[in-house]
Amino acid sequence: MIEVKGLRKSFGEHEVLKGIDVNFEPGKANLIIGRSGSGKTVFLKSVLGLHDVDSGDIVYDGRNVAELSKDERTLLRQEIGMVFQGGALFDSQTVLENVMFPLNFFGDMSESEKRDRADFCLSRVRLDSAHNRFPAEISGGMQKRVAIARAIAMNPKYLFCDEPNSGLDPETAIVIDNLIQEITEEYNITTVINTHDMNSVLEIGDHVILLKEGYRAWEGTKDEILHSEDEAVLDFVFRSELFKKVKEALRK
Amino acid sequence: MVYRFFNGIGDYALLMWRVFRRPESWRETWKAFWREVDLLGLDSLWIVSIISLFMGAVVTIQTALNLDDPFIPDYYIAIAVRESIILEFSPTMVSLILAGKVGSNIASTIGTMRTSEQIDALEVMGINSANYLILPKIAASVFFNPMLLTLSLVLGLAGGYLAGEWTGMVVSSDFILGLQMGWDPFYISYAIIKMIVFAFLIASISAYFGYTVKGGAVEVGRSSTTAVVNSSLAIIVFNYILTDVLLN
C-alpha cells in the first residue's frame, strides 16, 4: 500500500500540488485522472521520488520515503516498476536487452536465468517475436508492451504508468489496459496509472482519483464515476457529446 | 551573466560529484566503458589521422618558407616542426577537433535520453544515471585520447617529412637530424598531460550540457552547440594555464 499525505510541490512561485492525501491499495488499478496541467505527472513523479517535494509524506508499506537512507531508497526503487508515456526504452539496445537491463544491475542471476526471466516477461506481454529488434523498429503498442515487460522484470511491488495508452489506437489501448490490470491482479501489485482516457477509467478503474488544479477533487470507483453528480466530475468526464449522452441515458 | 556562469559551475561540480560515485554494477560500467572507447575513440581515428598528416605537411612548408635563409641550416626546419606539432598542434588542435566531433555526440546522446525520459527510467530503477552514463565516457576519453595524440604526433611528423621530401624544401637526412637535435623527452609528458586534461574537459562539459537539457529536439540541438563552444573555450583557457604551469 502507498499512502500519500499532504503532498505539496511548487515550481518557483507556482504551486502545482496543493496538499494531496490519497491511499493506493495493492491488487488494484489506481487511476489518476485530470486535465492536462492538473498536476498528474508532477504528482506521479513526486511519489516516485523524481521530484523533491515541498512538504508531505509518501509511505510505501510503512516506509516513509523522507526518512529512508540513500541505500534504503535504492532498495525501495528496485521494488518499483515504471512505464513511461513514451516507453523510455533504451534506443541502443534490443528489446531483449531492454528487458534484461534491470536484471543486469541488480540481483545475482546467471546469464541464462536472466534470459529466461526476460523471455517470460516478454511472453507475459504477448511479445514473443521481437527479441532482437530495436525500439525504433517496432510499433508504439509494441514499445509500450516492452516497457511493461521491463517494468515487471524485477517482480515489482509497485507499478507506475504515465499515460500508458496515449498515442495508441482504441483497440491497442484496451489491450494495454487489460494487460496492466491482469498483471496487477496476478501479482497483487500496487498499480498507479496516470491517464485522461475515459475508456481506461471505465475499463480498469478500480479506484479513481480526479485531480483538479492541484487538489484531489473526487475519489471513487469506475461505477461511482458514472453516477456521480459532483461538479468536478461532470466538468471533466461528461464534457464530450458521447459522455453527455451516456449521462442522460443513465439519469433516465 | 556572472550569476549564470557561477551557477553553471556549481551545477557542473554537483554533477561531477554524482558521476564519481561507486557504480551500482562494475560489470555494466566496464561494458559501457569499452562501448565508449569504440564510439568516442576508435571512430575518431580516421579524422585525427587525416588532420595530423596534412597539419604536419602544412607546418613544414610554412616553416621552410619562413626560414628560407642560407645562414639557417635546413635541420632547423625539422626542429621547429617537431616543437610546433608536439607542444601545440597535436594536443590542442586534435582536442579542438574532438570537442566538435565527440562533444556534440556526447551532448546530443545524453540530451536525447533526458528528453525521452530514458534518464528518468534509470533513476526509477535505482541506478545513478549520472554515474552510469557519464563516467564511462570520461574514462574512455581520458584513456583513449592520449593514444590518439600518439598517433597524431607520429602522423604529423610523417606528414612533415613527406612534404619536405616531395617539395624538396628539406632533404630527408636534414629532417631526421632535426627531429633528433635538442630533444627533451618532457615534451611528450607535457603533450600527454594536456591531452588528458582536455579529454576530461571535453567529455565532462559536453555531458553536463546534455544531462541538464530541458525541452525537446530544439533544445537538444542547442545544448549540443553550447557544449562544443564551451568545451573549446575551456580547452583554450586550460591550454594557456597548463603551458604557463608546465613550461614556464
PDB file of C-alpha atoms in Angstrom, chain B:
ATOM      1  CA  MET B   1      25.535  36.681 -16.851  1.00  0.00           C
ATOM      2  CA  VAL B   2      28.057  36.368 -13.988  1.00  0.00           C
ATOM      3  CA  TYR B   3      25.405  34.727 -11.806  1.00  0.00           C
ATOM      4  CA  ARG B   4      24.577  32.261 -14.590  1.00  0.00           C
ATOM      5  CA  PHE B   5      28.258  31.438 -15.067  1.00  0.00           C
ATOM      6  CA  PHE B   6      28.882  30.662 -11.383  1.00  0.00           C
ATOM      7  CA  ASN B   7      25.537  28.894 -11.102  1.00  0.00           C
ATOM      8  CA  GLY B   8      26.612  26.699 -14.038  1.00  0.00           C
ATOM      9  CA  ILE B   9      29.993  25.993 -12.405  1.00  0.00           C
ATOM     10  CA  GLY B  10      28.171  24.951  -9.221  1.00  0.00           C
ATOM     11  CA  ASP B  11      25.781  22.661 -11.104  1.00  0.00           C
ATOM     12  CA  TYR B  12      28.710  21.168 -13.029  1.00  0.00           C
ATOM     13  CA  ALA B  13      30.579  20.455  -9.757  1.00  0.00           C
ATOM     14  CA  LEU B  14      27.477  18.820  -8.236  1.00  0.00           C
ATOM     15  CA  LEU B  15      27.029  16.679 -11.343  1.00  0.00           C
ATOM     16  CA  MET B  16      30.682  15.563 -11.188  1.00  0.00           C
ATOM     17  CA  TRP B  17      30.117  14.687  -7.509  1.00  0.00           C
ATOM     18  CA  ARG B  18      27.376  12.289  -8.656  1.00  0.00           C
ATOM     19  CA  VAL B  19      29.467  10.984 -11.559  1.00  0.00           C
ATOM     20  CA  PHE B  20      32.437   9.960  -9.425  1.00  0.00           C
ATOM     21  CA  ARG B  21      30.498   7.675  -7.093  1.00  0.00           C
ATOM     22  CA  ARG B  22      30.845   3.935  -6.810  1.00  0.00           C
ATOM     23  CA  PRO B  23      28.867   2.359  -9.704  1.00  0.00           C
ATOM     24  CA  GLU B  24      25.895   0.100  -8.900  1.00  0.00           C
ATOM     25  CA  SER B  25      27.419  -2.531 -11.183  1.00  0.00           C
ATOM     26  CA  TRP B  26      31.113  -2.533 -12.083  1.00  0.00           C
ATOM     27  CA  ARG B  27      30.408  -5.117 -14.784  1.00  0.00           C
ATOM     28  CA  GLU B  28      27.905  -2.872 -16.581  1.00  0.00           C
ATOM     29  CA  THR B  29      30.194   0.157 -16.221  1.00  0.00           C
ATOM     30  CA  TRP B  30      33.092  -1.866 -17.661  1.00  0.00           C
ATOM     31  CA  LYS B  31      30.921  -2.913 -20.624  1.00  0.00           C
ATOM     32  CA  ALA B  32      29.840   0.704 -21.136  1.00  0.00           C
ATOM     33  CA  PHE B  33      33.487   1.823 -20.957  1.00  0.00           C
ATOM     34  CA  TRP B  34      34.507  -0.386 -23.895  1.00  0.00           C
ATOM     35  CA  ARG B  35      31.428   0.693 -25.867  1.00  0.00           C
ATOM     36  CA  GLU B  36      32.517   4.304 -25.404  1.00  0.00           C
ATOM     37  CA  VAL B  37      36.120   3.523 -26.353  1.00  0.00           C
ATOM     38  CA  ASP B  38      34.746   2.224 -29.631  1.00  0.00           C
ATOM     39  CA  LEU B  39      32.307   5.098 -30.151  1.00  0.00           C
ATOM     40  CA  LEU B  40      34.383   8.053 -28.962  1.00  0.00           C
ATOM     41  CA  GLY B  41      37.910   6.786 -29.597  1.00  0.00           C
ATOM     42  CA  LEU B  42      38.143   4.284 -32.441  1.00  0.00           C
ATOM     43  CA  ASP B  43      35.588   6.178 -34.505  1.00  0.00           C
ATOM     44  CA  SER B  44      37.831   9.269 -34.309  1.00  0.00           C
ATOM     45  CA  LEU B  45      40.927   7.522 -35.694  1.00  0.00           C
ATOM     46  CA  TRP B  46      40.355   8.470 -39.328  1.00  0.00           C
ATOM     47  CA  ILE B  47      39.706  12.179 -38.737  1.00  0.00           C
ATOM     48  CA  VAL B  48      42.689  12.502 -36.382  1.00  0.00           C
ATOM     49  CA  SER B  49      44.898  10.680 -38.913  1.00  0.00           C
ATOM     50  CA  ILE B  50      43.937  12.867 -41.865  1.00  0.00           C
ATOM     51  CA  ILE B  51      44.156  16.137 -39.933  1.00  0.00           C
ATOM     52  CA  SER B  52      47.537  15.246 -38.411  1.00  0.00           C
ATOM     53  CA  LEU B  53      49.083  14.186 -41.710  1.00  0.00           C
ATOM     54  CA  PHE B  54      48.090  17.389 -43.515  1.00  0.00           C
ATOM     55  CA  MET B  55      48.806  19.572 -40.469  1.00  0.00           C
ATOM     56  CA  GLY B  56      52.405  18.250 -40.355  1.00  0.00           C
ATOM     57  CA  ALA B  57      52.799  18.847 -44.092  1.00  0.00           C
ATOM     58  CA  VAL B  58      51.484  22.429 -43.922  1.00  0.00           C
ATOM     59  CA  VAL B  59      53.594  23.308 -40.870  1.00  0.00           C
ATOM     60  CA  THR B  60      56.718  22.038 -42.657  1.00  0.00           C
ATOM     61  CA  ILE B  61      56.036  24.027 -45.849  1.00  0.00           C
ATOM     62  CA  GLN B  62      55.233  27.227 -43.949  1.00  0.00           C
ATOM     63  CA  THR B  63      58.272  26.879 -41.677  1.00  0.00           C
ATOM     64  CA  ALA B  64      60.530  26.161 -44.650  1.00  0.00           C
ATOM     65  CA  LEU B  65      59.243  29.256 -46.449  1.00  0.00           C
ATOM     66  CA  ASN B  66      59.805  31.418 -43.365  1.00  0.00           C
ATOM     67  CA  LEU B  67      63.293  30.046 -42.673  1.00  0.00           C
ATOM     68  CA  ASP B  68      64.435  30.281 -46.288  1.00  0.00           C
ATOM     69  CA  ASP B  69      67.850  31.789 -45.489  1.00  0.00           C
ATOM     70  CA  PRO B  70      71.286  30.479 -46.499  1.00  0.00           C
ATOM     71  CA  PHE B  71      72.579  31.131 -42.944  1.00  0.00           C
ATOM     72  CA  ILE B  72      69.928  28.893 -41.307  1.00  0.00           C
ATOM     73  CA  PRO B  73      70.595  25.153 -41.710  1.00  0.00           C
ATOM     74  CA  ASP B  74      67.647  23.099 -43.048  1.00  0.00           C
ATOM     75  CA  TYR B  75      67.519  20.840 -39.998  1.00  0.00           C
ATOM     76  CA  TYR B  76      66.214  23.883 -38.068  1.00  0.00           C
ATOM     77  CA  ILE B  77      63.015  23.485 -40.050  1.00  0.00           C
ATOM     78  CA  ALA B  78      62.553  19.982 -38.624  1.00  0.00           C
ATOM     79  CA  ILE B  79      63.257  21.248 -35.084  1.00  0.00           C
ATOM     80  CA  ALA B  80      60.584  23.950 -35.486  1.00  0.00           C
ATOM     81  CA  VAL B  81      58.117  21.453 -36.977  1.00  0.00           C
ATOM     82  CA  ARG B  82      58.752  18.974 -34.159  1.00  0.00           C
ATOM     83  CA  GLU B  83      58.279  21.587 -31.408  1.00  0.00           C
ATOM     84  CA  SER B  84      55.138  23.014 -33.052  1.00  0.00           C
ATOM     85  CA  ILE B  85      53.499  19.627 -33.505  1.00  0.00           C
ATOM     86  CA  ILE B  86      54.369  18.093 -30.136  1.00  0.00           C
ATOM     87  CA  LEU B  87      53.863  21.155 -27.972  1.00  0.00           C
ATOM     88  CA  GLU B  88      50.864  22.728 -29.589  1.00  0.00           C
ATOM     89  CA  PHE B  89      49.344  21.448 -32.781  1.00  0.00           C
ATOM     90  CA  SER B  90      48.734  17.816 -31.898  1.00  0.00           C
ATOM     91  CA  PRO B  91      47.351  18.166 -28.353  1.00  0.00           C
ATOM     92  CA  THR B  92      45.412  21.393 -28.872  1.00  0.00           C
ATOM     93  CA  MET B  93      44.279  21.098 -32.490  1.00  0.00           C
ATOM     94  CA  VAL B  94      43.249  17.454 -32.140  1.00  0.00           C
ATOM     95  CA  SER B  95      41.398  18.266 -28.912  1.00  0.00           C
ATOM     96  CA  LEU B  96      39.514  21.112 -30.583  1.00  0.00           C
ATOM     97  CA  ILE B  97      38.538  18.784 -33.413  1.00  0.00           C
ATOM     98  CA  LEU B  98      37.420  16.160 -30.886  1.00  0.00           C
ATOM     99  CA  ALA B  99      35.452  18.813 -28.964  1.00  0.00           C
ATOM    100  CA  GLY B 100      33.403  19.205 -32.142  1.00  0.00           C
ATOM    101  CA  LYS B 101      33.071  15.554 -33.057  1.00  0.00           C
ATOM    102  CA  VAL B 102      32.937  13.796 -29.685  1.00  0.00           C
ATOM    103  CA  GLY B 103      31.481  16.706 -27.687  1.00  0.00           C
ATOM    104  CA  SER B 104      28.420  17.087 -29.886  1.00  0.00           C
ATOM    105  CA  ASN B 105      27.919  13.315 -29.871  1.00  0.00           C
ATOM    106  CA  ILE B 106      28.004  13.146 -26.055  1.00  0.00           C
ATOM    107  CA  ALA B 107      25.725  16.162 -25.544  1.00  0.00           C
ATOM    108  CA  SER B 108      23.124  15.079 -28.095  1.00  0.00           C
ATOM    109  CA  THR B 109      23.081  11.423 -26.957  1.00  0.00           C
ATOM    110  CA  ILE B 110      22.606  12.283 -23.285  1.00  0.00           C
ATOM    111  CA  GLY B 111      20.263  15.170 -24.134  1.00  0.00           C
ATOM    112  CA  THR B 112      18.014  12.887 -26.165  1.00  0.00           C
ATOM    113  CA  MET B 113      17.988  10.382 -23.306  1.00  0.00           C
ATOM    114  CA  ARG B 114      16.915  13.196 -20.989  1.00  0.00           C
ATOM    115  CA  THR B 115      14.075  14.455 -23.183  1.00  0.00           C
ATOM    116  CA  SER B 116      12.801  10.929 -23.950  1.00  0.00           C
ATOM    117  CA  GLU B 117      12.716  10.110 -20.195  1.00  0.00           C
ATOM    118  CA  GLN B 118      15.364   7.375 -20.502  1.00  0.00           C
ATOM    119  CA  ILE B 119      17.344   9.089 -17.712  1.00  0.00           C
ATOM    120  CA  ASP B 120      14.220   9.142 -15.524  1.00  0.00           C
ATOM    121  CA  ALA B 121      13.801   5.431 -16.282  1.00  0.00           C
ATOM    122  CA  LEU B 122      17.338   4.762 -14.970  1.00  0.00           C
ATOM    123  CA  GLU B 123      16.665   6.794 -11.811  1.00  0.00           C
ATOM    124  CA  VAL B 124      13.398   4.946 -11.136  1.00  0.00           C
ATOM    125  CA  MET B 125      15.297   1.647 -11.389  1.00  0.00           C
ATOM    126  CA  GLY B 126      17.599   2.880  -8.622  1.00  0.00           C
ATOM    127  CA  ILE B 127      20.564   3.471 -10.942  1.00  0.00           C
ATOM    128  CA  ASN B 128      22.740   6.578 -10.555  1.00  0.00           C
ATOM    129  CA  SER B 129      22.170   7.814 -14.113  1.00  0.00           C
ATOM    130  CA  ALA B 130      24.962  10.412 -13.998  1.00  0.00           C
ATOM    131  CA  ASN B 131      27.443   7.744 -12.970  1.00  0.00           C
ATOM    132  CA  TYR B 132      26.248   5.118 -15.449  1.00  0.00           C
ATOM    133  CA  LEU B 133      26.062   7.460 -18.446  1.00  0.00           C
ATOM    134  CA  ILE B 134      28.904   9.920 -17.892  1.00  0.00           C
ATOM    135  CA  LEU B 135      31.678   8.058 -16.045  1.00  0.00           C
ATOM    136  CA  PRO B 136      32.354   5.579 -18.913  1.00  0.00           C
ATOM    137  CA  LYS B 137      32.514   8.480 -21.397  1.00  0.00           C
ATOM    138  CA  ILE B 138      35.024  10.421 -19.287  1.00  0.00           C
ATOM    139  CA  ALA B 139      37.078   7.288 -18.572  1.00  0.00           C
ATOM    140  CA  ALA B 140      37.097   6.249 -22.249  1.00  0.00           C
ATOM    141  CA  SER B 141      38.165   9.730 -23.376  1.00  0.00           C
ATOM    142  CA  VAL B 142      40.912  10.031 -20.760  1.00  0.00           C
ATOM    143  CA  PHE B 143      42.118   6.515 -21.620  1.00  0.00           C
ATOM    144  CA  PHE B 144      41.982   6.712 -25.404  1.00  0.00           C
ATOM    145  CA  ASN B 145      42.758  10.354 -26.281  1.00  0.00           C
ATOM    146  CA  PRO B 146      46.459  10.028 -25.323  1.00  0.00           C
ATOM    147  CA  MET B 147      46.593   7.167 -27.863  1.00  0.00           C
ATOM    148  CA  LEU B 148      45.041   9.451 -30.456  1.00  0.00           C
ATOM    149  CA  LEU B 149      47.690  12.007 -29.507  1.00  0.00           C
ATOM    150  CA  THR B 150      50.473   9.468 -30.081  1.00  0.00           C
ATOM    151  CA  LEU B 151      49.011   8.655 -33.477  1.00  0.00           C
ATOM    152  CA  SER B 152      48.707  12.356 -34.264  1.00  0.00           C
ATOM    153  CA  LEU B 153      52.350  13.021 -33.298  1.00  0.00           C
ATOM    154  CA  VAL B 154      53.640  10.195 -35.477  1.00  0.00           C
ATOM    155  CA  LEU B 155      51.470  11.102 -38.467  1.00  0.00           C
ATOM    156  CA  GLY B 156      52.117  14.844 -38.053  1.00  0.00           C
ATOM    157  CA  LEU B 157      55.873  14.315 -38.177  1.00  0.00           C
ATOM    158  CA  ALA B 158      55.449  11.819 -41.033  1.00  0.00           C
ATOM    159  CA  GLY B 159      53.397  14.398 -42.940  1.00  0.00           C
ATOM    160  CA  GLY B 160      56.155  16.963 -42.383  1.00  0.00           C
ATOM    161  CA  TYR B 161      58.798  14.521 -43.565  1.00  0.00           C
ATOM    162  CA  LEU B 162      56.847  13.630 -46.712  1.00  0.00           C
ATOM    163  CA  ALA B 163      56.056  17.271 -47.547  1.00  0.00           C
ATOM    164  CA  GLY B 164      59.728  18.269 -47.124  1.00  0.00           C
ATOM    165  CA  GLU B 165      60.782  15.390 -49.341  1.00  0.00           C
ATOM    166  CA  TRP B 166      58.155  15.920 -52.073  1.00  0.00           C
ATOM    167  CA  THR B 167      58.600  19.701 -52.302  1.00  0.00           C
ATOM    168  CA  GLY B 168      62.385  19.435 -51.992  1.00  0.00           C
ATOM    169  CA  MET B 169      62.366  22.069 -49.217  1.00  0.00           C
ATOM    170  CA  VAL B 170      64.042  19.780 -46.661  1.00  0.00           C
ATOM    171  CA  VAL B 171      66.005  16.686 -47.576  1.00  0.00           C
ATOM    172  CA  SER B 172      65.209  13.602 -45.516  1.00  0.00           C
ATOM    173  CA  SER B 173      68.620  13.400 -43.794  1.00  0.00           C
ATOM    174  CA  ASP B 174      68.264  17.017 -42.559  1.00  0.00           C
ATOM    175  CA  PHE B 175      64.708  16.400 -41.399  1.00  0.00           C
ATOM    176  CA  ILE B 176      65.682  13.302 -39.403  1.00  0.00           C
ATOM    177  CA  LEU B 177      68.716  15.097 -37.945  1.00  0.00           C
ATOM    178  CA  GLY B 178      66.499  17.999 -36.893  1.00  0.00           C
ATOM    179  CA  LEU B 179      63.970  15.704 -35.229  1.00  0.00           C
ATOM    180  CA  GLN B 180      66.736  14.262 -33.014  1.00  0.00           C
ATOM    181  CA  MET B 181      68.525  17.519 -32.197  1.00  0.00           C
ATOM    182  CA  GLY B 182      67.975  19.078 -28.741  1.00  0.00           C
ATOM    183  CA  TRP B 183      65.271  16.563 -27.928  1.00  0.00           C
ATOM    184  CA  ASP B 184      63.654  16.937 -24.485  1.00  0.00           C
ATOM    185  CA  PRO B 185      61.545  13.867 -23.519  1.00  0.00           C
ATOM    186  CA  PHE B 186      59.485  16.038 -21.131  1.00  0.00           C
ATOM    187  CA  TYR B 187      57.738  17.471 -24.171  1.00  0.00           C
ATOM    188  CA  ILE B 188      55.941  14.151 -24.638  1.00  0.00           C
ATOM    189  CA  SER B 189      54.831  14.135 -20.992  1.00  0.00           C
ATOM    190  CA  TYR B 190      53.686  17.725 -21.416  1.00  0.00           C
ATOM    191  CA  ALA B 191      51.628  16.831 -24.513  1.00  0.00           C
ATOM    192  CA  ILE B 192      50.068  13.795 -22.785  1.00  0.00           C
ATOM    193  CA  ILE B 193      49.174  15.809 -19.667  1.00  0.00           C
ATOM    194  CA  LYS B 194      47.483  18.405 -21.871  1.00  0.00           C
ATOM    195  CA  MET B 195      45.639  15.720 -23.814  1.00  0.00           C
ATOM    196  CA  ILE B 196      44.350  14.049 -20.621  1.00  0.00           C
ATOM    197  CA  VAL B 197      43.118  17.358 -19.191  1.00  0.00           C
ATOM    198  CA  PHE B 198      41.466  18.292 -22.497  1.00  0.00           C
ATOM    199  CA  ALA B 199      39.854  14.835 -22.767  1.00  0.00           C
ATOM    200  CA  PHE B 200      38.322  15.277 -19.310  1.00  0.00           C
ATOM    201  CA  LEU B 201      37.069  18.757 -20.194  1.00  0.00           C
ATOM    202  CA  ILE B 202      35.507  17.671 -23.497  1.00  0.00           C
ATOM    203  CA  ALA B 203      33.686  14.649 -22.033  1.00  0.00           C
ATOM    204  CA  SER B 204      32.555  16.224 -18.772  1.00  0.00           C
ATOM    205  CA  ILE B 205      31.453  19.621 -20.139  1.00  0.00           C
ATOM    206  CA  SER B 206      29.580  18.052 -23.063  1.00  0.00           C
ATOM    207  CA  ALA B 207      27.929  15.548 -20.728  1.00  0.00           C
ATOM    208  CA  TYR B 208      26.895  18.382 -18.400  1.00  0.00           C
ATOM    209  CA  PHE B 209      25.140  20.279 -21.195  1.00  0.00           C
ATOM    210  CA  GLY B 210      23.410  17.109 -22.407  1.00  0.00           C
ATOM    211  CA  TYR B 211      22.384  15.955 -18.926  1.00  0.00           C
ATOM    212  CA  THR B 212      20.846  19.287 -17.904  1.00  0.00           C
ATOM    213  CA  VAL B 213      18.898  19.898 -21.110  1.00  0.00           C
ATOM    214  CA  LYS B 214      15.199  20.758 -20.729  1.00  0.00           C
ATOM    215  CA  GLY B 215      12.664  20.688 -23.543  1.00  0.00           C
ATOM    216  CA  GLY B 216      12.700  18.887 -26.879  1.00  0.00           C
ATOM    217  CA  ALA B 217      14.641  18.460 -30.095  1.00  0.00           C
ATOM    218  CA  VAL B 218      15.436  22.161 -30.499  1.00  0.00           C
ATOM    219  CA  GLU B 219      16.924  22.359 -27.005  1.00  0.00           C
ATOM    220  CA  VAL B 220      18.958  19.173 -27.588  1.00  0.00           C
ATOM    221  CA  GLY B 221      20.423  20.751 -30.735  1.00  0.00           C
ATOM    222  CA  ARG B 222      21.137  23.966 -28.861  1.00  0.00           C
ATOM    223  CA  SER B 223      22.792  22.096 -25.974  1.00  0.00           C
ATOM    224  CA  SER B 224      24.985  20.257 -28.468  1.00  0.00           C
ATOM    225  CA  THR B 225      26.213  23.559 -29.931  1.00  0.00           C
ATOM    226  CA  THR B 226      26.692  25.072 -26.463  1.00  0.00           C
ATOM    227  CA  ALA B 227      28.658  22.003 -25.408  1.00  0.00           C
ATOM    228  CA  VAL B 228      31.067  22.343 -28.348  1.00  0.00           C
ATOM    229  CA  VAL B 229      31.539  26.086 -27.807  1.00  0.00           C
ATOM    230  CA  ASN B 230      32.127  25.753 -24.068  1.00  0.00           C
ATOM    231  CA  SER B 231      34.434  22.718 -24.402  1.00  0.00           C
ATOM    232  CA  SER B 232      36.502  24.627 -26.972  1.00  0.00           C
ATOM    233  CA  LEU B 233      36.684  27.697 -24.732  1.00  0.00           C
ATOM    234  CA  ALA B 234      37.728  25.558 -21.770  1.00  0.00           C
ATOM    235  CA  ILE B 235      40.454  23.944 -23.904  1.00  0.00           C
ATOM    236  CA  ILE B 236      41.809  27.363 -24.931  1.00  0.00           C
ATOM    237  CA  VAL B 237      41.839  28.644 -21.330  1.00  0.00           C
ATOM    238  CA  PHE B 238      43.380  25.474 -19.881  1.00  0.00           C
ATOM    239  CA  ASN B 239      45.917  25.398 -22.718  1.00  0.00           C
ATOM    240  CA  TYR B 240      47.212  28.751 -21.505  1.00  0.00           C
ATOM    241  CA  ILE B 241      47.186  27.679 -17.830  1.00  0.00           C
ATOM    242  CA  LEU B 242      48.953  24.355 -18.492  1.00  0.00           C
ATOM    243  CA  THR B 243      51.556  25.951 -20.762  1.00  0.00           C
ATOM    244  CA  ASP B 244      52.334  28.526 -18.106  1.00  0.00           C
ATOM    245  CA  VAL B 245      52.437  25.980 -15.273  1.00  0.00           C
ATOM    246  CA  LEU B 246      54.323  23.177 -17.051  1.00  0.00           C
ATOM    247  CA  LEU B 247      56.762  25.046 -19.288  1.00  0.00           C
ATOM    248  CA  ASN B 248      57.369  28.356 -17.579  1.00  0.00           C
TER     249      ASN B 248
END
